[in-house]
Amino acid sequence: MSRPTAQASPPGPAPLRSPRAGRLPLAAVALCSIGAALAALALPLALGSAVDTLVARGEIPWPELRLCAALTAAEVLLDAVVALLGGTVTATRAARLRTTLADRLVRAEPRHGQAVAPGDLTTRITANAAEAAAVPVAAATAAATVLVPLGAVVALFLIDLWAAAALLAGAPFLIALLRTLVRRTADASADYQREQALIAARTTEVLDGIDTVRAARTAAHEHTRITEPLTRLSAHGRLTWQILGRATGVSALLLPLLTVLVLGVAGLRMSAGAISVGELLAVSRYTVLAVGLGVLTGALSTISRGRAAARRLDPLLGLSAVPHRSLELPPGGPGRVELRDVDVVRDGKRLLRGVSLTVPGGTSMAVVGRSGSGKSLLAAVAGRLTDPEAGTVTLDGVPLDGVDPVRLREEVTFAFARPALLGTTVGDTIAFGAGRPSGARVRSAARDASADGFIALLPLGYRTPLERAPLSGGECQRLGLARAFARAGRLLILDDATSSLDTVTEHRVQRALARRAGAGTRIVVAHRVSTAADADAVVWLENGTVRATGPHAVLWDDPDYRAVFHAARPPSLGGPGAVGAAGERAAGVGDGVRSMRSMRSGGGERERDPGPVSGCAPTRAYGAPGQADGTATAGPDQGRTAGPLARPSRPGPGREAR
């Protein structure tokens, strides 16, 4: 399969790509901090000069005092500017960093973007991003932080060589203390962040499956599993404070001794007439500045934690956007979908093998098969939620990997079994996506999805906030369908999107889809007989291949085909052609995070507990994953229909009675 190389989606919004967006504020922070440091270094000399003038002349040295006041005011003012501007820059960079991370995730292929567990991902985008964003400001002020002790040492050498030598006698101990602090703080911070992410990941998993936890009565076990890392988290936190405490304790012992040593030497030099009283005062102030480690250790700790956090962000920042060649789909195309020799490999396992399939524009095709046969993966490939390792997929003759993903989302719409409801209100949920549809279109889509009835019963109708709209699984699915209908382009893909609907409601949705016949192409992952019977044609997947294609009425004569539907429900739930709700859910596919995990694991579509009602990823936003589930192939000897797929002229024997 030829891969696009000429052009890729831009890595992010313009402000994120502009190198000047953060350089000027950081330069201002650096300049102000250096100015404050210079004022702090000049102040002891001014004080010493004032004292010498007072001693020598016996009068108040007003010029020197005014200079001291000006230096003090300048230092305070510049420190305030550094604090204000530094906080603003850090917050701005954290916001930009989080936006960049979200942009990378959205633009990357879903299976790559979801390589990190949701809870861990949340920790990285929130806490770790904030710590990493603090590094530039800490680095910008580092020059001033180092300038103060170095300048103080230089000033001591200028005032008295012996006093400076006494200070340097303790320098090796100070350097060793700083090195130990930086190294051990970085290690402890990295361990702390890993345990923090583990707790967040496990908490998210339990919240996602809270209904299952309640049904299984395993709340105590899950509580133990979530809190188990707390012991290690506490240990890493205590270690961090112990490192800082030990550094503080050592400095509390070392620095006063060093200060006393320097002042003792300076006092002897003053008694010998080598330095004046004012110079002795300056020596005492410069000694305090030279050995003061509070600011320096704080900056080093911030940089160490930030670098550890940045390493956790590197895998997300390294995600590449889905490439394309800026090809354009023909205007007004019918939505003809073709797959040619498509192979999909996950973790070394071929899930789709040599699939060749054509869906004529304006027709509907149902995808059926046992659990793990590749239904949802075929749907994901057809809509470019994932790229195949070999073969080509085209829409109206244009390769999908050549079309801008943003433009493709305008023409390919998805509805999933568990739609993620995004937006503030019910109406916002249906209208969610790039470009807001009109209110009339939103209401029409809700009627087609048979959702307008329960929406009318909500307190504020379409303006009801989502948190005030308790929804069943079927109502959640209907909102997901309405969202897809409101933005239907030339290709509509329904990935088990009616599995939670009752038979009557599903029949209404199917009638709405029938009214759309010819307006676009539909690919429907089906577990119910009625869904397959309503399609113009069926593709039957088995063990990574297309076993057969054709009208449902023709395929129904094959007992193995009938067994696909019977295996999805207990025999007691109905006669031939009836699929129980429990069986449908067992054969259904999970969307969102669980679906992408299945793709990563190569396990294909899996039976799963329905879990709490959440939803699928946004229908219009690129990166909304369907669950990888298996494979599909069609060989020349597999009795598929040639030419356009025609709807059977009479109900097939497998059609359910309405």
XYZ file of C-alpha atoms in Angstrom:
658
model
C 0.000 0.000 0.000
C 1.408 3.361 -0.991
C 1.841 5.681 1.921
C 1.310 9.454 1.839
C 4.507 11.389 2.138
C 3.957 14.766 0.520
C 2.024 16.499 3.254
C 0.914 15.945 6.821
C -1.464 17.734 9.088
C 0.121 20.680 10.894
C 1.316 19.788 14.369
C -0.871 22.292 16.131
C -2.434 25.726 16.241
C -0.355 28.676 15.120
C 0.369 29.998 18.646
C 1.921 26.660 19.556
C 4.226 26.675 16.543
C 5.410 30.259 17.013
C 8.815 30.331 18.767
C 8.274 33.962 19.764
C 5.057 33.160 21.644
C 6.989 32.460 24.858
C 10.445 33.929 24.317
C 9.697 37.587 25.043
C 7.988 36.989 28.418
C 10.762 34.598 29.435
C 13.363 37.171 28.400
C 11.555 39.760 30.521
C 11.541 37.372 33.483
C 15.260 36.741 33.049
C 16.096 40.446 32.755
C 14.014 41.411 35.789
C 15.496 38.626 37.900
C 19.018 39.634 36.860
C 18.182 43.253 37.684
C 16.963 42.232 41.134
C 20.147 40.202 41.649
C 22.351 43.147 40.675
C 20.445 45.402 43.068
C 20.935 42.848 45.847
C 24.665 42.700 45.096
C 25.050 46.477 45.019
C 23.217 47.051 48.291
C 25.993 45.794 50.674
C 28.524 48.104 49.023
C 26.158 51.054 49.423
C 25.544 50.184 53.074
C 29.268 49.816 53.725
C 29.933 53.160 52.083
C 27.233 54.803 54.204
C 28.744 53.372 57.402
C 32.258 54.494 56.454
C 30.998 58.002 55.694
C 29.149 58.148 59.010
C 32.216 56.963 60.942
C 34.647 59.221 59.113
C 32.581 62.437 59.002
C 30.150 62.007 61.859
C 27.224 63.195 59.737
C 24.237 61.425 58.147
C 25.239 60.201 54.657
C 22.023 61.178 52.837
C 23.268 60.395 49.287
C 24.348 56.910 50.319
C 21.083 56.340 52.214
C 19.029 57.424 49.193
C 21.022 55.009 47.062
C 20.329 52.196 49.540
C 16.626 53.027 49.513
C 16.577 53.059 45.703
C 18.381 49.708 45.498
C 16.024 48.169 48.052
C 12.953 49.467 46.200
C 14.335 48.249 42.887
C 14.994 44.774 44.266
C 11.507 44.494 45.784
C 9.796 45.834 42.666
C 11.720 43.605 40.264
C 11.113 40.531 42.450
C 7.390 41.344 42.383
C 7.471 41.630 38.588
C 9.300 38.299 38.357
C 6.708 36.639 40.590
C 3.755 38.073 38.649
C 5.176 37.649 35.176
C 6.684 34.250 35.990
C 3.369 32.939 37.294
C 1.576 34.225 34.213
C 4.147 32.684 31.862
C 4.001 29.342 33.673
C 0.200 29.251 33.547
C 0.199 30.234 29.870
C 2.789 27.629 28.959
C 0.900 24.967 30.912
C -2.268 25.801 28.976
C -0.399 25.712 25.674
C 1.312 22.479 26.588
C -2.006 20.856 27.464
C -3.508 22.128 24.212
C -0.543 20.725 22.293
C -0.909 17.340 23.987
C -4.634 17.245 23.224
C -3.913 18.282 19.636
C -1.346 15.498 19.223
C -3.808 12.952 20.614
C -6.642 14.075 18.345
C -4.511 14.185 15.203
C -2.761 10.862 15.808
C -4.195 7.533 14.741
C -6.427 6.390 17.645
C -4.523 3.204 18.430
C -1.328 5.245 18.819
C -2.959 8.116 20.667
C -4.491 5.795 23.241
C -1.345 3.891 24.108
C -1.560 5.428 27.595
C -4.313 4.403 30.019
C -6.987 7.105 30.485
C -6.197 7.763 34.150
C -2.472 7.997 33.480
C -3.227 10.226 30.498
C -5.214 12.580 32.717
C -2.336 12.784 35.204
C 0.142 13.577 32.467
C -1.991 16.294 30.883
C -2.830 17.937 34.207
C -0.212 17.534 36.955
C 2.794 16.570 34.833
C 2.133 19.296 32.266
C 1.995 21.905 35.021
C 5.317 20.723 36.486
C 6.974 20.640 33.068
C 5.645 24.115 32.255
C 7.378 25.530 35.346
C 10.836 24.580 34.065
C 11.331 27.467 31.561
C 10.642 30.131 34.203
C 12.877 28.345 36.703
C 15.596 28.152 34.055
C 15.101 31.819 33.135
C 15.657 32.833 36.749
C 18.498 30.353 37.220
C 21.055 32.832 35.889
C 20.087 35.355 38.531
C 19.920 32.605 41.166
C 23.516 31.646 40.406
C 24.590 35.254 39.886
C 23.897 36.218 43.496
C 26.275 33.718 45.227
C 28.921 34.056 42.505
C 28.734 37.842 42.623
C 28.991 37.731 46.394
C 32.152 35.615 46.165
C 33.675 38.031 43.636
C 32.814 40.975 45.886
C 34.496 39.244 48.831
C 37.652 38.803 46.762
C 37.582 42.500 45.903
C 37.120 43.515 49.536
C 39.515 41.069 51.204
C 41.309 38.044 49.812
C 41.557 36.227 53.163
C 37.844 36.518 53.876
C 37.095 35.140 50.413
C 39.530 32.254 50.941
C 37.778 31.369 54.214
C 34.473 31.167 52.339
C 35.936 28.983 49.594
C 37.129 26.510 52.204
C 33.535 25.336 52.598
C 32.648 25.425 48.869
C 33.256 21.675 48.217
C 30.739 20.763 50.911
C 28.155 23.132 49.407
C 28.643 21.705 45.900
C 28.322 18.117 47.152
C 25.142 19.052 49.001
C 23.586 20.578 45.873
C 24.503 17.636 43.647
C 22.984 15.137 46.062
C 19.840 17.234 46.381
C 19.296 17.487 42.612
C 19.964 13.807 41.857
C 17.865 12.350 44.655
C 15.021 14.819 44.132
C 14.770 13.862 40.443
C 14.636 10.132 41.247
C 12.062 10.556 44.006
C 9.892 12.814 41.823
C 9.891 10.305 38.956
C 8.855 7.478 41.299
C 6.149 9.635 42.862
C 4.716 10.558 39.449
C 4.597 6.907 38.344
C 2.651 5.819 41.418
C 0.338 8.810 41.076
C -0.416 7.830 37.475
C -1.079 4.211 38.488
C -3.674 5.285 41.063
C -5.363 7.558 38.513
C -5.451 4.790 35.887
C -6.997 2.244 38.265
C -9.538 4.765 39.543
C -10.629 5.590 36.017
C -11.005 1.910 35.146
C -13.242 1.294 38.152
C -15.385 4.366 37.487
C -15.785 3.300 33.871
C -17.068 -0.110 34.985
C -18.800 0.874 38.213
C -21.984 -1.032 37.335
C -19.978 -4.214 36.856
C -18.206 -3.658 40.184
C -21.531 -3.212 41.951
C -23.079 -6.228 40.271
C -20.092 -8.413 41.137
C -19.925 -6.983 44.670
C -16.180 -6.412 44.330
C -16.096 -2.865 45.667
C -13.851 -3.837 48.572
C -11.421 -5.608 46.258
C -11.298 -2.646 43.870
C -10.821 -0.256 46.788
C -7.828 -2.323 47.901
C -6.443 -2.429 44.363
C -6.738 1.339 43.951
C -5.258 2.214 47.324
C -2.475 -0.387 47.187
C 0.013 2.064 45.552
C -0.683 4.643 48.271
C 1.928 3.024 50.526
C 4.612 3.454 47.884
C 3.303 6.917 46.994
C 3.558 7.938 50.627
C 7.069 6.497 50.828
C 8.197 8.465 47.763
C 6.595 11.619 49.133
C 8.281 11.174 52.504
C 11.574 10.512 50.759
C 11.266 13.790 48.868
C 10.703 15.709 52.078
C 13.484 13.767 53.813
C 15.887 14.776 51.058
C 14.903 18.404 51.430
C 14.951 18.109 55.217
C 18.407 16.580 55.286
C 19.696 19.221 52.890
C 18.170 21.900 55.086
C 19.609 20.319 58.230
C 23.090 20.039 56.780
C 22.938 23.596 55.471
C 21.641 24.790 58.860
C 24.801 23.357 60.427
C 27.277 24.133 57.681
C 26.264 27.648 56.710
C 26.402 29.265 60.183
C 29.810 27.686 60.785
C 31.001 29.000 57.453
C 29.552 32.440 58.161
C 31.230 32.571 61.582
C 34.535 31.533 59.995
C 34.358 34.286 57.366
C 33.311 36.945 59.876
C 36.070 35.848 62.257
C 38.685 36.243 59.567
C 37.170 39.576 58.463
C 37.152 40.807 62.098
C 40.839 39.982 62.477
C 41.559 41.789 59.221
C 39.633 44.854 60.444
C 41.529 44.895 63.749
C 44.737 44.807 61.741
C 43.549 47.824 59.740
C 43.276 45.908 56.463
C 39.539 46.638 56.023
C 37.178 49.301 57.355
C 34.027 48.970 59.463
C 31.859 49.513 56.391
C 33.757 46.818 54.518
C 33.232 44.441 57.451
C 29.502 45.104 57.177
C 29.678 44.422 53.423
C 31.592 41.184 54.056
C 28.884 39.996 56.458
C 26.135 40.722 53.890
C 28.034 39.089 51.024
C 28.711 36.027 53.142
C 24.969 35.596 53.735
C 24.294 35.983 49.997
C 27.054 33.530 49.074
C 25.944 30.732 51.371
C 22.160 31.242 51.092
C 20.925 28.042 49.427
C 17.184 28.519 49.884
C 16.467 30.109 46.510
C 19.002 27.974 44.680
C 17.782 24.659 46.094
C 14.170 25.619 45.365
C 14.983 26.392 41.734
C 16.958 23.176 41.337
C 14.131 21.122 42.847
C 11.621 22.729 40.468
C 13.819 21.978 37.478
C 14.383 18.380 38.611
C 10.672 17.694 39.066
C 9.857 19.419 35.799
C 12.385 17.382 33.839
C 11.000 14.169 35.307
C 7.503 15.281 34.303
C 8.688 16.270 30.822
C 10.046 12.760 30.255
C 6.532 11.422 30.908
C 5.138 13.818 28.304
C 7.648 12.898 25.588
C 5.683 9.874 24.256
C 2.591 12.044 23.782
C 4.466 14.945 22.214
C 6.135 12.450 19.875
C 2.824 11.352 18.355
C 2.705 12.186 14.663
C -0.361 13.460 12.862
C -2.118 11.190 10.398
C -0.476 11.969 7.042
C -2.323 12.888 3.870
C -1.691 14.280 0.396
C -4.398 16.974 0.305
C -6.451 15.100 -2.260
C -10.020 16.280 -2.759
C -13.120 14.107 -2.904
C -15.214 14.666 -6.054
C -18.100 17.025 -5.279
C -21.470 15.338 -4.913
C -19.986 11.839 -5.018
C -22.351 8.944 -4.266
C -20.117 7.470 -1.536
C -18.756 4.372 -3.295
C -16.434 2.492 -0.933
C -13.797 0.057 -2.171
C -11.335 -2.055 -0.218
C -8.637 -3.821 -2.192
C -6.380 -6.492 -0.664
C -6.536 -4.875 2.775
C -4.442 -6.370 5.564
C -4.489 -5.153 9.167
C -1.879 -6.394 11.636
C -1.907 -5.696 15.358
C 0.861 -6.970 17.641
C 1.990 -9.403 14.985
C -1.461 -10.879 14.399
C -3.284 -10.431 11.089
C -6.797 -9.302 11.895
C -7.871 -8.442 8.363
C -6.442 -10.523 5.561
C -6.621 -9.635 1.900
C -10.030 -7.985 2.117
C -11.469 -6.923 -1.247
C -14.910 -5.392 -1.066
C -17.063 -2.864 -2.930
C -20.050 -0.969 -1.535
C -21.840 0.916 -4.349
C -22.781 4.492 -3.599
C -26.184 5.039 -2.074
C -26.577 1.442 -0.839
C -26.383 -0.136 2.573
C -24.168 -3.022 3.592
C -24.479 -4.970 6.837
C -21.335 -6.487 8.343
C -22.062 -9.649 10.316
C -19.961 -12.323 11.954
C -19.151 -13.958 15.232
C -17.439 -12.084 18.019
C -13.830 -11.454 17.030
C -14.432 -11.785 13.301
C -13.370 -8.244 12.430
C -16.619 -6.318 12.057
C -15.697 -3.136 13.882
C -12.153 -3.163 12.541
C -13.540 -3.323 9.009
C -15.783 -0.354 9.824
C -12.823 1.564 11.290
C -10.724 0.913 8.170
C -13.598 1.945 5.885
C -13.832 5.306 7.668
C -10.085 5.708 8.257
C -10.110 5.513 12.012
C -7.148 3.229 11.453
C -4.889 2.589 8.473
C -4.248 -0.884 7.060
C -0.745 -2.266 6.798
C -1.373 -3.292 3.183
C -3.962 -2.609 0.510
C -5.995 0.454 -0.410
C -9.276 1.958 0.757
C -11.011 4.474 -1.503
C -14.090 6.676 -1.262
C -15.485 7.682 -4.657
C -12.196 6.626 -6.192
C -9.986 8.737 -3.909
C -7.632 6.934 -1.476
C -8.613 7.734 2.098
C -4.991 8.176 3.130
C -4.737 11.056 0.660
C -7.684 13.071 1.998
C -7.236 15.667 4.719
C -8.598 13.977 7.893
C -10.529 17.113 8.837
C -12.221 17.159 5.433
C -12.810 13.409 5.639
C -14.723 13.809 8.920
C -17.169 16.033 7.035
C -17.973 13.207 4.648
C -17.689 10.144 6.894
C -19.859 9.977 9.999
C -19.772 7.352 12.745
C -22.248 6.209 15.379
C -21.074 3.755 18.017
C -22.583 1.313 20.464
C -21.577 3.462 23.439
C -21.509 7.086 22.304
C -19.593 9.579 24.430
C -21.952 12.459 25.095
C -19.972 15.666 24.710
C -21.409 19.142 25.130
C -23.159 21.060 27.874
C -26.776 20.362 26.891
C -28.691 17.655 25.069
C -28.903 19.896 22.006
C -25.166 20.578 22.147
C -24.544 16.836 22.221
C -26.461 16.295 18.995
C -24.833 19.330 17.356
C -21.308 18.464 18.588
C -18.612 18.761 15.956
C -16.895 21.173 13.606
C -19.507 23.591 12.313
C -22.795 23.660 14.181
C -25.909 22.415 12.368
C -29.072 24.478 12.583
C -31.639 23.898 15.288
C -34.090 22.575 12.716
C -31.552 20.006 11.544
C -30.809 18.968 15.114
C -34.506 18.386 15.808
C -34.976 16.528 12.520
C -32.017 14.261 13.345
C -33.498 13.608 16.808
C -36.801 12.591 15.226
C -35.050 10.239 12.806
C -33.189 8.675 15.739
C -36.468 8.372 17.680
C -34.978 10.584 20.389
C -37.332 13.550 20.235
C -39.930 11.779 22.407
C -37.792 11.410 25.536
C -36.063 14.760 24.917
C -39.458 16.470 25.086
C -39.977 14.979 28.547
C -36.759 16.480 29.899
C -37.079 19.590 32.108
C -35.753 22.007 29.469
C -36.011 19.855 26.363
C -33.013 20.303 24.097
C -31.590 22.922 26.520
C -31.470 20.447 29.417
C -27.929 20.172 30.873
C -26.520 16.676 30.473
C -26.023 16.275 34.214
C -29.776 16.790 34.665
C -30.683 14.280 31.982
C -30.420 10.710 33.321
C -30.233 8.494 30.253
C -30.648 4.785 29.714
C -28.357 2.868 27.398
C -30.913 3.030 24.596
C -31.461 6.774 25.025
C -27.708 7.328 24.986
C -27.488 5.379 21.729
C -30.311 7.392 20.208
C -28.483 10.644 20.965
C -25.399 9.185 19.295
C -27.487 8.258 16.257
C -29.040 11.726 16.169
C -25.557 13.263 16.231
C -24.571 11.121 13.244
C -27.796 11.902 11.357
C -27.343 15.644 11.923
C -24.008 15.507 10.097
C -24.537 12.674 7.651
C -22.206 12.984 4.657
C -21.665 10.616 1.805
C -20.756 7.699 4.120
C -22.492 6.771 7.379
C -20.981 3.985 9.501
C -23.093 2.501 12.304
C -20.909 0.337 14.537
C -23.512 -1.675 16.454
C -25.230 1.652 17.096
C -28.698 0.116 17.672
C -27.724 -2.746 19.973
C -29.429 -1.225 23.035
C -32.657 -0.264 21.260
C -35.850 -2.219 21.622
C -37.321 -3.801 18.480
C -39.963 -1.110 17.930
C -37.493 1.757 18.283
C -34.992 0.016 16.042
C -37.714 -0.426 13.426
C -38.381 3.337 13.518
C -34.683 4.076 13.093
C -34.462 1.625 10.195
C -37.423 3.331 8.527
C -35.669 6.683 8.925
C -32.563 5.191 7.336
C -34.685 3.783 4.508
C -35.978 7.272 3.797
C -32.372 8.335 3.377
C -31.758 5.590 0.809
C -29.741 6.868 -2.126
C -28.612 9.987 -0.233
C -25.476 8.285 1.039
C -23.772 4.976 1.637
C -24.245 3.067 4.888
C -22.060 0.417 6.482
C -23.799 -1.184 9.461
C -22.117 -3.535 11.942
C -25.026 -5.821 12.755
C -25.830 -8.357 15.447
C -29.590 -8.513 14.894
C -31.245 -10.428 12.099
C -33.561 -7.501 11.407
C -30.603 -5.155 10.842
C -28.998 -7.520 8.356
C -32.326 -8.123 6.588
C -32.896 -4.391 6.140
C -29.568 -3.918 4.325
C -29.175 -4.078 0.563
C -26.422 -6.650 0.995
C -24.470 -8.445 3.707
C -20.777 -9.172 4.092
C -20.205 -12.222 6.286
C -16.874 -12.223 8.125
C -15.260 -15.291 9.614
C -11.782 -15.751 11.058
C -10.312 -12.786 9.279
C -11.872 -13.456 5.913
C -15.045 -12.609 4.044
C -16.784 -15.930 3.864
C -19.527 -14.636 1.592
C -21.373 -11.545 0.435
C -24.870 -11.185 -0.903
C -28.482 -10.469 0.038
C -29.521 -11.582 3.494
C -32.355 -13.718 2.014
C -29.833 -15.740 0.014
C -27.283 -16.132 2.821
C -30.011 -17.254 5.239
C -30.189 -20.602 3.475
C -26.736 -21.401 4.890
C -27.090 -22.922 8.401
C -23.657 -21.544 9.386
C -24.900 -18.053 8.567
C -28.000 -18.551 10.691
C -25.787 -19.837 13.516
C -23.984 -16.480 13.608
C -27.154 -14.865 14.956
C -28.266 -17.789 17.110
C -24.904 -17.837 18.885
C -25.441 -14.253 19.987
C -28.305 -15.071 22.384
C -29.524 -17.843 24.687
C -31.958 -20.207 22.905
C -34.708 -19.389 25.389
C -34.901 -15.774 24.290
C -36.863 -16.432 21.123
C -37.236 -18.400 17.957
C -35.058 -18.281 14.857
C -34.123 -14.801 13.960
C -34.679 -13.343 17.422
C -31.682 -11.948 19.221
C -32.012 -11.216 22.931
C -30.698 -8.024 24.464
C -28.253 -9.891 26.681
C -26.830 -11.751 23.704
C -26.599 -8.568 21.683
C -24.588 -6.889 24.399
C -22.340 -9.919 24.734
C -21.672 -9.832 21.000
C -21.463 -6.042 20.888
C -18.354 -4.010 20.579
C -16.974 -1.472 23.028
C -15.976 1.919 21.730
C -13.592 4.520 22.998
C -10.786 3.436 25.304
C -11.722 -0.237 25.578
C -12.048 -0.562 21.831
C -8.588 0.843 21.226
C -7.113 -1.416 23.895
C -8.592 -4.367 22.010
C -6.923 -3.120 18.840
C -3.606 -2.772 20.627
C -3.816 -6.203 22.126
C -4.622 -7.822 18.797
C -7.442 -9.653 20.495
C -10.061 -8.369 18.123
C -13.626 -7.736 19.129
C -14.345 -9.115 22.570
C -17.375 -9.864 24.585
C -17.710 -7.261 27.263
C -19.876 -6.106 30.078
C -21.940 -3.117 28.977
C -20.653 -1.098 31.905
C -22.031 2.294 32.755
C -23.746 4.358 30.135
C -21.124 6.582 28.627
C -20.804 6.898 24.970
C -18.663 6.756 21.995
C -16.139 9.273 20.853
C -17.328 12.318 18.907
C -18.828 11.375 15.587
C -17.214 14.225 13.727
C -13.844 14.598 15.421
C -11.018 12.615 13.902
C -9.739 9.977 16.239
C -13.094 8.629 17.456
C -12.206 4.955 17.683
C -14.347 1.967 16.948
C -13.264 -1.300 18.449
C -10.851 -3.373 16.479
C -12.355 -6.717 16.204
C -11.147 -8.983 13.544
C -10.699 -9.538 9.883
C -12.391 -9.728 6.542
C -11.420 -11.170 3.203
C -13.185 -11.997 -0.001
C -11.751 -14.306 -2.609
C -12.955 -14.776 -6.169
C -14.515 -18.116 -5.325
C -16.733 -16.932 -2.492
C -19.996 -16.425 -4.332
C -20.423 -12.715 -3.859
C -22.763 -10.705 -6.002
C -21.263 -8.763 -8.859
C -22.201 -5.218 -9.709
C -24.476 -3.000 -7.633
C -25.889 -4.503 -4.468
C -29.655 -4.739 -4.946
C -32.199 -4.921 -2.146
C -34.123 -8.234 -2.136
C -37.548 -7.834 -3.719
C -39.196 -9.802 -0.914
C -38.473 -10.297 2.798
C -35.901 -12.942 3.465
C -36.746 -15.932 5.607
C -34.630 -14.507 8.397
C -36.526 -11.217 8.675
C -38.086 -10.687 12.033
C -41.800 -10.168 12.263
C -42.611 -6.595 13.213
